[in-house]
Amino acid sequence: MANRTLIAATALLLGAAPIPASAQQAAAREERAEALPAAPGRDEAFGTCSACHAYRLVAAQGLSRERWDETMTLMTEKHGMPKLEGDERRVVLDYLARAHPPKRATGTGGFQVPFAPQ
Ligand code: HEC
């Protein structure tokens, strides 16, 4: 009996192994551009940046325009994102900078002492 439970649990684990990846894709599919702050370039930014990973990963960041620009370059150079240039790049960058600005200007590169009084 205990053995059977173990086998079932193992089978479940083995069967469950691919789930994290597909769950992530499912989560990405559930994301909608309409749920993001409305501003010009939203659909472009959402479409461009959710092609490989959840947009959540992008929205979790708060960066200056310059840092977003660097992030886009990084996505192209390191991860093979099609290079965006000219107006296309400007539109996406405008949105990222506007919708996801630095969270707080601390002067310490965003580092916050976790136990500091708020
Ligand atoms: C061609 C695929 C691809 C595209 C398109 C893409 N990324 Fe990424 N991105 C990745 C990969 C791969 C990672 C690292 C693995 C992960 O965390 O999923 C990543 C990670 C990130 C991270 C997290 C970096 C960190 O240090 O935690 C951010 C922020 C990010 N991407 C922003 C963007 C933005 C903004 C866009 C749209 C302009 C974009 N990505 C489009 C592939 C892509």
mmCIF file of C-alpha atoms and ligand atoms in Angstrom:
data_model
loop_
_atom_site.group_PDB
_atom_site.id
_atom_site.type_symbol
_atom_site.label_atom_id
_atom_site.label_comp_id
_atom_site.label_asym_id
_atom_site.label_seq_id
_atom_site.Cartn_x
_atom_site.Cartn_y
_atom_site.Cartn_z
ATOM 1 C CA MET A 1 0.000 0.000 0.000
ATOM 2 C CA ALA A 2 2.696 2.399 1.054
ATOM 3 C CA ASN A 3 4.674 1.237 -1.943
ATOM 4 C CA ARG A 4 1.820 1.904 -4.271
ATOM 5 C CA THR A 5 1.445 5.402 -2.861
ATOM 6 C CA LEU A 6 5.142 5.970 -3.432
ATOM 7 C CA ILE A 7 4.878 4.790 -7.024
ATOM 8 C CA ALA A 8 1.870 6.987 -7.608
ATOM 9 C CA ALA A 9 3.675 9.938 -6.062
ATOM 10 C CA THR A 10 6.737 9.291 -8.214
ATOM 11 C CA ALA A 11 4.649 8.996 -11.344
ATOM 12 C CA LEU A 12 2.947 12.218 -10.418
ATOM 13 C CA LEU A 13 6.280 13.923 -9.925
ATOM 14 C CA LEU A 14 7.629 12.638 -13.232
ATOM 15 C CA GLY A 15 4.441 13.579 -14.995
ATOM 16 C CA ALA A 16 4.495 16.949 -13.322
ATOM 17 C CA ALA A 17 8.041 17.730 -14.391
ATOM 18 C CA PRO A 18 7.173 19.676 -17.557
ATOM 19 C CA ILE A 19 4.459 21.680 -15.833
ATOM 20 C CA PRO A 20 6.444 24.715 -14.706
ATOM 21 C CA ALA A 21 7.317 25.645 -18.301
ATOM 22 C CA SER A 22 3.794 25.223 -19.634
ATOM 23 C CA ALA A 23 2.326 26.911 -16.581
ATOM 24 C CA GLN A 24 4.565 29.864 -17.290
ATOM 25 C CA GLN A 25 3.347 29.972 -20.872
ATOM 26 C CA ALA A 26 -0.224 29.750 -19.689
ATOM 27 C CA ALA A 27 0.395 32.615 -17.306
ATOM 28 C CA ALA A 28 1.908 34.615 -20.147
ATOM 29 C CA ARG A 29 -1.108 33.901 -22.316
ATOM 30 C CA GLU A 30 -3.396 35.171 -19.608
ATOM 31 C CA GLU A 31 -1.666 38.531 -19.553
ATOM 32 C CA ARG A 32 -3.442 41.217 -21.488
ATOM 33 C CA ALA A 33 -2.121 44.493 -22.768
ATOM 34 C CA GLU A 34 -5.352 46.152 -21.611
ATOM 35 C CA ALA A 35 -4.378 45.437 -18.010
ATOM 36 C CA LEU A 36 -1.318 47.669 -18.369
ATOM 37 C CA PRO A 37 -1.242 51.425 -17.874
ATOM 38 C CA ALA A 38 -2.759 53.048 -20.944
ATOM 39 C CA ALA A 39 -0.313 55.130 -22.951
ATOM 40 C CA PRO A 40 0.897 55.247 -26.534
ATOM 41 C CA GLY A 41 3.072 52.249 -27.397
ATOM 42 C CA ARG A 42 1.412 49.885 -24.959
ATOM 43 C CA ASP A 43 0.483 47.260 -27.517
ATOM 44 C CA GLU A 44 3.881 47.510 -29.180
ATOM 45 C CA ALA A 45 5.737 47.125 -25.883
ATOM 46 C CA PHE A 46 3.508 44.290 -24.760
ATOM 47 C CA GLY A 47 3.824 42.473 -28.076
ATOM 48 C CA THR A 48 7.581 42.911 -28.268
ATOM 49 C CA CYS A 49 8.422 42.087 -24.689
ATOM 50 C CA SER A 50 6.036 39.230 -24.026
ATOM 51 C CA ALA A 51 7.205 37.186 -27.005
ATOM 52 C CA CYS A 52 9.722 35.211 -24.925
ATOM 53 C CA HIS A 53 8.732 35.706 -21.320
ATOM 54 C CA ALA A 54 5.852 37.002 -19.306
ATOM 55 C CA TYR A 55 5.406 40.766 -19.466
ATOM 56 C CA ARG A 56 5.303 40.470 -15.701
ATOM 57 C CA LEU A 57 9.094 40.230 -15.814
ATOM 58 C CA VAL A 58 9.187 43.618 -17.487
ATOM 59 C CA ALA A 59 6.536 45.276 -15.337
ATOM 60 C CA ALA A 60 8.376 44.170 -12.193
ATOM 61 C CA GLN A 61 11.203 46.534 -13.129
ATOM 62 C CA GLY A 62 11.295 50.263 -12.730
ATOM 63 C CA LEU A 63 13.979 51.827 -14.867
ATOM 64 C CA SER A 64 15.017 55.088 -16.428
ATOM 65 C CA ARG A 65 14.686 55.444 -20.202
ATOM 66 C CA GLU A 66 18.400 54.940 -20.552
ATOM 67 C CA ARG A 67 18.319 51.709 -18.559
ATOM 68 C CA TRP A 68 15.349 50.466 -20.586
ATOM 69 C CA ASP A 69 17.340 51.202 -23.695
ATOM 70 C CA GLU A 70 20.208 49.139 -22.308
ATOM 71 C CA THR A 71 17.783 46.360 -21.394
ATOM 72 C CA MET A 72 16.488 46.263 -24.966
ATOM 73 C CA THR A 73 20.023 46.065 -26.285
ATOM 74 C CA LEU A 74 20.713 43.259 -23.837
ATOM 75 C CA MET A 75 17.630 41.347 -25.002
ATOM 76 C CA THR A 76 18.897 41.632 -28.573
ATOM 77 C CA GLU A 77 22.529 40.811 -27.919
ATOM 78 C CA LYS A 78 22.089 38.129 -25.299
ATOM 79 C CA HIS A 79 18.716 36.619 -26.031
ATOM 80 C CA GLY A 80 18.265 37.143 -29.757
ATOM 81 C CA MET A 81 15.399 39.622 -29.673
ATOM 82 C CA PRO A 82 14.917 41.117 -33.141
ATOM 83 C CA LYS A 83 16.666 44.473 -33.074
ATOM 84 C CA LEU A 84 14.296 47.419 -32.936
ATOM 85 C CA GLU A 85 15.388 50.639 -34.529
ATOM 86 C CA GLY A 86 14.105 54.097 -35.289
ATOM 87 C CA ASP A 87 10.467 54.839 -34.555
ATOM 88 C CA GLU A 88 9.723 51.263 -33.570
ATOM 89 C CA ARG A 89 12.328 51.389 -30.839
ATOM 90 C CA ARG A 90 11.324 54.866 -29.729
ATOM 91 C CA VAL A 91 7.670 53.895 -29.333
ATOM 92 C CA VAL A 92 8.483 50.871 -27.162
ATOM 93 C CA LEU A 93 11.063 52.806 -25.157
ATOM 94 C CA ASP A 94 8.673 55.703 -24.591
ATOM 95 C CA TYR A 95 6.141 53.301 -23.179
ATOM 96 C CA LEU A 96 8.561 51.403 -20.962
ATOM 97 C CA ALA A 97 9.997 54.605 -19.531
ATOM 98 C CA ARG A 98 6.569 56.082 -18.948
ATOM 99 C CA ALA A 99 4.757 53.039 -17.600
ATOM 100 C CA HIS A 100 7.635 51.567 -15.615
ATOM 101 C CA PRO A 101 9.774 54.417 -14.259
ATOM 102 C CA PRO A 102 12.280 53.972 -11.429
ATOM 103 C CA LYS A 103 10.288 53.045 -8.342
ATOM 104 C CA ARG A 104 12.026 55.384 -6.000
ATOM 105 C CA ALA A 105 14.939 57.718 -6.403
ATOM 106 C CA THR A 106 17.096 56.647 -3.485
ATOM 107 C CA GLY A 107 20.414 57.711 -4.916
ATOM 108 C CA THR A 108 21.693 54.244 -4.066
ATOM 109 C CA GLY A 109 20.889 52.523 -7.322
ATOM 110 C CA GLY A 110 17.515 51.399 -6.050
ATOM 111 C CA PHE A 111 18.911 49.516 -3.099
ATOM 112 C CA GLN A 112 16.771 49.860 -0.017
ATOM 113 C CA VAL A 113 17.730 48.754 3.448
ATOM 114 C CA PRO A 114 14.978 46.221 4.141
ATOM 115 C CA PHE A 115 14.621 47.132 7.812
ATOM 116 C CA ALA A 116 14.819 50.889 7.401
ATOM 117 C CA PRO A 117 11.752 52.789 8.587
ATOM 118 C CA GLN A 118 9.499 53.548 5.609
HETATM 119 C C1 HEC B 1 13.961 36.856 -27.953
HETATM 120 C C2 HEC B 1 13.443 36.649 -26.619
HETATM 121 C C3 HEC B 1 13.210 37.854 -25.728
HETATM 122 C C4 HEC B 1 12.497 38.995 -26.031
HETATM 123 C C5 HEC B 1 11.734 39.339 -27.289
HETATM 124 C C6 HEC B 1 12.570 39.819 -24.847
HETATM 125 N N1 HEC B 1 13.277 39.178 -23.872
HETATM 126 FE FE1 HEC B 1 13.617 39.848 -21.974
HETATM 127 N N2 HEC B 1 14.516 38.119 -21.499
HETATM 128 C C7 HEC B 1 14.738 37.062 -22.356
HETATM 129 C C8 HEC B 1 15.391 35.989 -21.639
HETATM 130 C C9 HEC B 1 15.814 34.643 -22.234
HETATM 131 C C10 HEC B 1 15.536 36.447 -20.320
HETATM 132 C C11 HEC B 1 16.197 35.719 -19.142
HETATM 133 C C12 HEC B 1 15.459 34.489 -18.789
HETATM 134 C C13 HEC B 1 14.236 34.753 -17.999
HETATM 135 O O1 HEC B 1 14.349 35.337 -16.934
HETATM 136 O O2 HEC B 1 13.129 34.334 -18.434
HETATM 137 C C14 HEC B 1 14.959 37.777 -20.248
HETATM 138 C C15 HEC B 1 14.892 38.536 -19.108
HETATM 139 C C16 HEC B 1 14.408 39.827 -19.050
HETATM 140 C C17 HEC B 1 14.387 40.665 -17.873
HETATM 141 C C18 HEC B 1 14.845 40.266 -16.507
HETATM 142 C C19 HEC B 1 16.299 40.572 -16.396
HETATM 143 C C20 HEC B 1 16.808 40.303 -15.034
HETATM 144 O O3 HEC B 1 17.977 40.653 -14.830
HETATM 145 O O4 HEC B 1 16.091 39.763 -14.194
HETATM 146 C C21 HEC B 1 13.893 41.874 -18.228
HETATM 147 C C22 HEC B 1 13.703 43.107 -17.358
HETATM 148 C C23 HEC B 1 13.567 41.789 -19.623
HETATM 149 N N3 HEC B 1 13.880 40.533 -20.092
HETATM 150 C C24 HEC B 1 13.034 42.824 -20.357
HETATM 151 C C25 HEC B 1 12.617 42.720 -21.677
HETATM 152 C C26 HEC B 1 12.008 43.799 -22.406
HETATM 153 C C27 HEC B 1 11.775 45.205 -21.870
HETATM 154 C C28 HEC B 1 11.701 43.311 -23.628
HETATM 155 C C29 HEC B 1 11.044 44.051 -24.765
HETATM 156 C C30 HEC B 1 11.703 45.230 -25.244
HETATM 157 C C31 HEC B 1 12.148 41.917 -23.671
HETATM 158 N N4 HEC B 1 12.689 41.594 -22.461
HETATM 159 C C32 HEC B 1 11.995 41.069 -24.751
HETATM 160 C C33 HEC B 1 14.402 36.999 -23.689
HETATM 161 C C34 HEC B 1 13.675 37.968 -24.363
#
